[in-house]
XYZ file of C-alpha atoms in Angstrom:
212
model
C 28.480 13.250 -26.579
C 27.261 14.969 -23.431
C 25.381 13.146 -20.741
C 21.626 13.503 -20.750
C 20.276 15.556 -17.888
C 16.893 14.879 -16.372
C 14.335 17.664 -16.637
C 14.425 19.467 -13.234
C 10.624 19.325 -12.951
C 10.594 15.575 -13.636
C 13.401 15.035 -11.138
C 11.573 16.959 -8.401
C 8.314 15.206 -9.269
C 9.958 11.786 -8.904
C 11.496 12.783 -5.574
C 8.240 14.085 -4.142
C 6.271 11.115 -5.498
C 8.552 8.722 -3.589
C 8.486 10.893 -0.469
C 4.689 11.173 -0.288
C 4.298 7.478 -1.103
C 6.544 6.566 1.838
C 4.671 9.045 4.049
C 1.388 7.323 3.223
C 2.883 3.934 4.068
C 4.277 5.214 7.365
C 0.977 6.696 8.546
C 1.758 10.395 8.245
C -1.594 10.837 6.525
C -4.714 8.985 7.677
C -7.645 7.952 5.449
C -9.851 10.957 4.800
C -7.075 13.484 5.423
C -6.458 16.247 2.904
C -3.004 16.601 1.339
C -2.323 20.268 0.698
C -0.088 20.920 -2.356
C 0.884 24.381 -1.080
C 2.097 22.955 2.233
C 4.179 20.324 0.432
C 5.650 22.942 -1.890
C 6.648 25.023 1.132
C 8.016 22.018 3.058
C 10.201 20.814 0.195
C 11.051 24.242 -1.237
C 9.489 23.452 -4.608
C 7.257 25.264 -7.022
C 3.641 24.057 -7.284
C 4.179 22.323 -10.651
C 6.276 19.286 -9.578
C 4.161 18.936 -6.436
C 0.945 18.716 -8.404
C 2.536 16.369 -10.957
C 3.547 14.000 -8.144
C 0.103 14.118 -6.552
C -1.654 13.560 -9.879
C 0.555 10.499 -10.428
C -0.445 9.103 -7.027
C -4.082 9.872 -7.806
C -3.744 8.026 -11.102
C -2.544 4.977 -9.177
C -5.519 5.183 -6.808
C -3.310 5.801 -3.773
C -4.912 9.224 -3.213
C -7.973 10.849 -4.759
C -8.487 14.258 -6.350
C -11.822 15.377 -4.918
C -13.663 18.085 -6.928
C -14.362 20.158 -3.793
C -11.706 19.127 -1.284
C -8.682 18.558 -3.502
C -6.168 15.782 -2.905
C -6.855 13.461 -0.006
C -6.234 9.941 1.241
C -9.232 7.784 0.261
C -11.730 7.076 3.037
C -13.223 3.708 2.051
C -16.841 2.683 2.306
C -17.696 -0.834 3.453
C -18.306 -1.851 -0.158
C -15.044 -0.410 -1.489
C -12.962 -1.880 1.357
C -14.430 -5.362 0.869
C -13.656 -5.014 -2.815
C -10.080 -3.935 -2.060
C -9.458 -6.888 0.258
C -10.979 -9.233 -2.313
C -8.799 -7.806 -5.076
C -5.627 -8.188 -3.024
C -6.583 -11.782 -2.219
C -7.132 -12.600 -5.896
C -3.813 -11.055 -6.897
C -1.815 -12.923 -4.246
C -3.501 -16.241 -5.078
C -2.645 -15.645 -8.739
C 0.959 -15.026 -7.703
C 1.023 -18.342 -5.819
C -0.175 -20.236 -8.888
C 1.831 -18.364 -11.532
C 3.616 -20.696 -14.000
C 6.469 -18.178 -14.225
C 7.225 -18.276 -10.482
C 10.755 -17.539 -9.274
C 12.167 -19.008 -6.075
C 14.700 -16.276 -5.362
C 12.525 -13.612 -3.724
C 12.289 -15.024 -0.199
C 15.026 -12.799 1.215
C 13.111 -9.629 0.302
C 10.248 -10.738 2.561
C 12.423 -10.924 5.667
C 11.734 -8.244 8.240
C 14.330 -6.016 9.834
C 14.383 -5.220 13.544
C 12.707 -1.839 12.986
C 9.843 -3.196 10.857
C 6.389 -3.147 12.444
C 3.465 -5.310 11.334
C 2.116 -2.958 8.614
C 5.564 -2.642 7.048
C 6.199 -6.395 7.324
C 2.840 -7.035 5.650
C 3.704 -4.700 2.777
C 7.096 -6.374 2.280
C 5.728 -9.923 2.402
C 2.910 -9.303 -0.061
C 5.317 -7.471 -2.365
C 7.743 -10.411 -2.247
C 4.974 -12.921 -2.987
C 3.932 -10.851 -6.003
C 7.502 -10.389 -7.217
C 8.101 -14.133 -7.022
C 5.301 -14.647 -9.563
C 7.693 -13.619 -12.327
C 4.959 -11.418 -13.833
C 5.657 -7.698 -13.888
C 2.024 -6.646 -14.405
C 0.865 -8.763 -11.476
C 3.628 -7.404 -9.250
C 2.717 -3.824 -10.221
C -0.970 -4.452 -9.451
C -0.062 -5.801 -5.999
C 2.267 -2.856 -5.367
C -0.527 -0.377 -6.046
C -3.070 -2.302 -3.980
C -0.519 -2.665 -1.183
C -0.025 1.105 -1.240
C -3.783 1.689 -1.061
C -4.121 -0.630 1.940
C -1.034 0.647 3.782
C -2.676 3.733 5.386
C -5.637 1.563 6.426
C -3.413 -1.080 8.047
C -1.574 1.580 9.996
C -4.672 3.552 11.013
C -6.345 0.415 12.407
C -3.450 -0.864 14.524
C -5.508 -0.324 17.689
C -8.076 -2.895 16.501
C -5.353 -5.570 16.709
C -6.379 -6.956 13.317
C -2.879 -7.626 12.038
C -1.241 -9.978 14.521
C 2.490 -10.794 14.278
C 1.776 -14.523 14.691
C -0.535 -14.541 11.672
C 2.076 -12.773 9.579
C 4.800 -15.132 10.835
C 2.724 -18.069 9.595
C 2.292 -16.558 6.131
C 5.995 -15.817 5.902
C 6.970 -19.333 6.998
C 4.777 -20.866 4.301
C 6.202 -18.518 1.674
C 9.821 -19.207 2.618
C 9.101 -22.963 2.723
C 7.595 -22.707 -0.770
C 4.446 -24.410 0.546
C 2.259 -22.676 -1.997
C -0.921 -24.679 -1.529
C -1.070 -23.983 2.195
C 0.039 -20.390 1.595
C -2.880 -19.919 -0.789
C -5.343 -21.226 1.823
C -3.756 -19.060 4.527
C -4.020 -15.957 2.330
C -7.705 -16.679 1.715
C -8.300 -17.034 5.466
C -6.321 -13.835 6.133
C -8.482 -11.768 3.799
C -11.758 -13.457 4.800
C -11.067 -12.447 8.407
C -10.550 -8.831 7.376
C -13.697 -8.757 5.273
C -15.633 -9.845 8.374
C -14.219 -6.851 10.249
C -14.946 -4.281 7.534
C -17.782 -2.538 9.467
C -15.522 -1.975 12.498
C -12.626 -0.845 10.309
C -14.720 1.667 8.355
C -16.276 3.018 11.561
C -12.842 3.551 13.126
C -11.506 5.257 9.998
C -14.520 7.588 9.895
C -14.038 8.440 13.578
C -10.367 9.222 12.992
C -11.253 11.389 9.994
C -13.765 13.324 12.099
C -11.054 14.081 14.659
C -9.188 16.005 11.967
C -11.978 18.594 11.697
């Protein structure tokens, strides 16, 4: 029997999906910025089909949006939608802390490397907390919400919202398996960010305006 070969379009779609997802996490695109399929096709020497398939997949996950007039772009949150997003992430992480199917073997994946900055450390820690829940659906929901918040965390670095000391505290509680105090710390973490939503949204709008 011959080995099964992946459809070339699916293979290219998967590659570009991962590439754009990492680009969003790293801050290549800022909230409100348009993602041009033609430019991506040219950059990666691909036809438009796998590019659009990858972008539609990201849009389906809520990481980008497909605007009727402006095409694909990174979501620019309103105050209401950003408060909702922070609240949703808080609920998911608290659920992970109280999951009856919790696993205690995910602590290593939360450890930062020398090159990791605060946004990347935050993504890794929240992903590890979700993975330790032992619930795939919960972990997947956190992964998608983490991806949606990643461009916002990176675009607002100048506001000094995400402090290394705060993240160190969360990580220490997670590694120590002190789930009750971790739950309280996660609630405080997200409550602080909800208080700063007006400043965050204003900064994101200002950055978007600089693009035009």
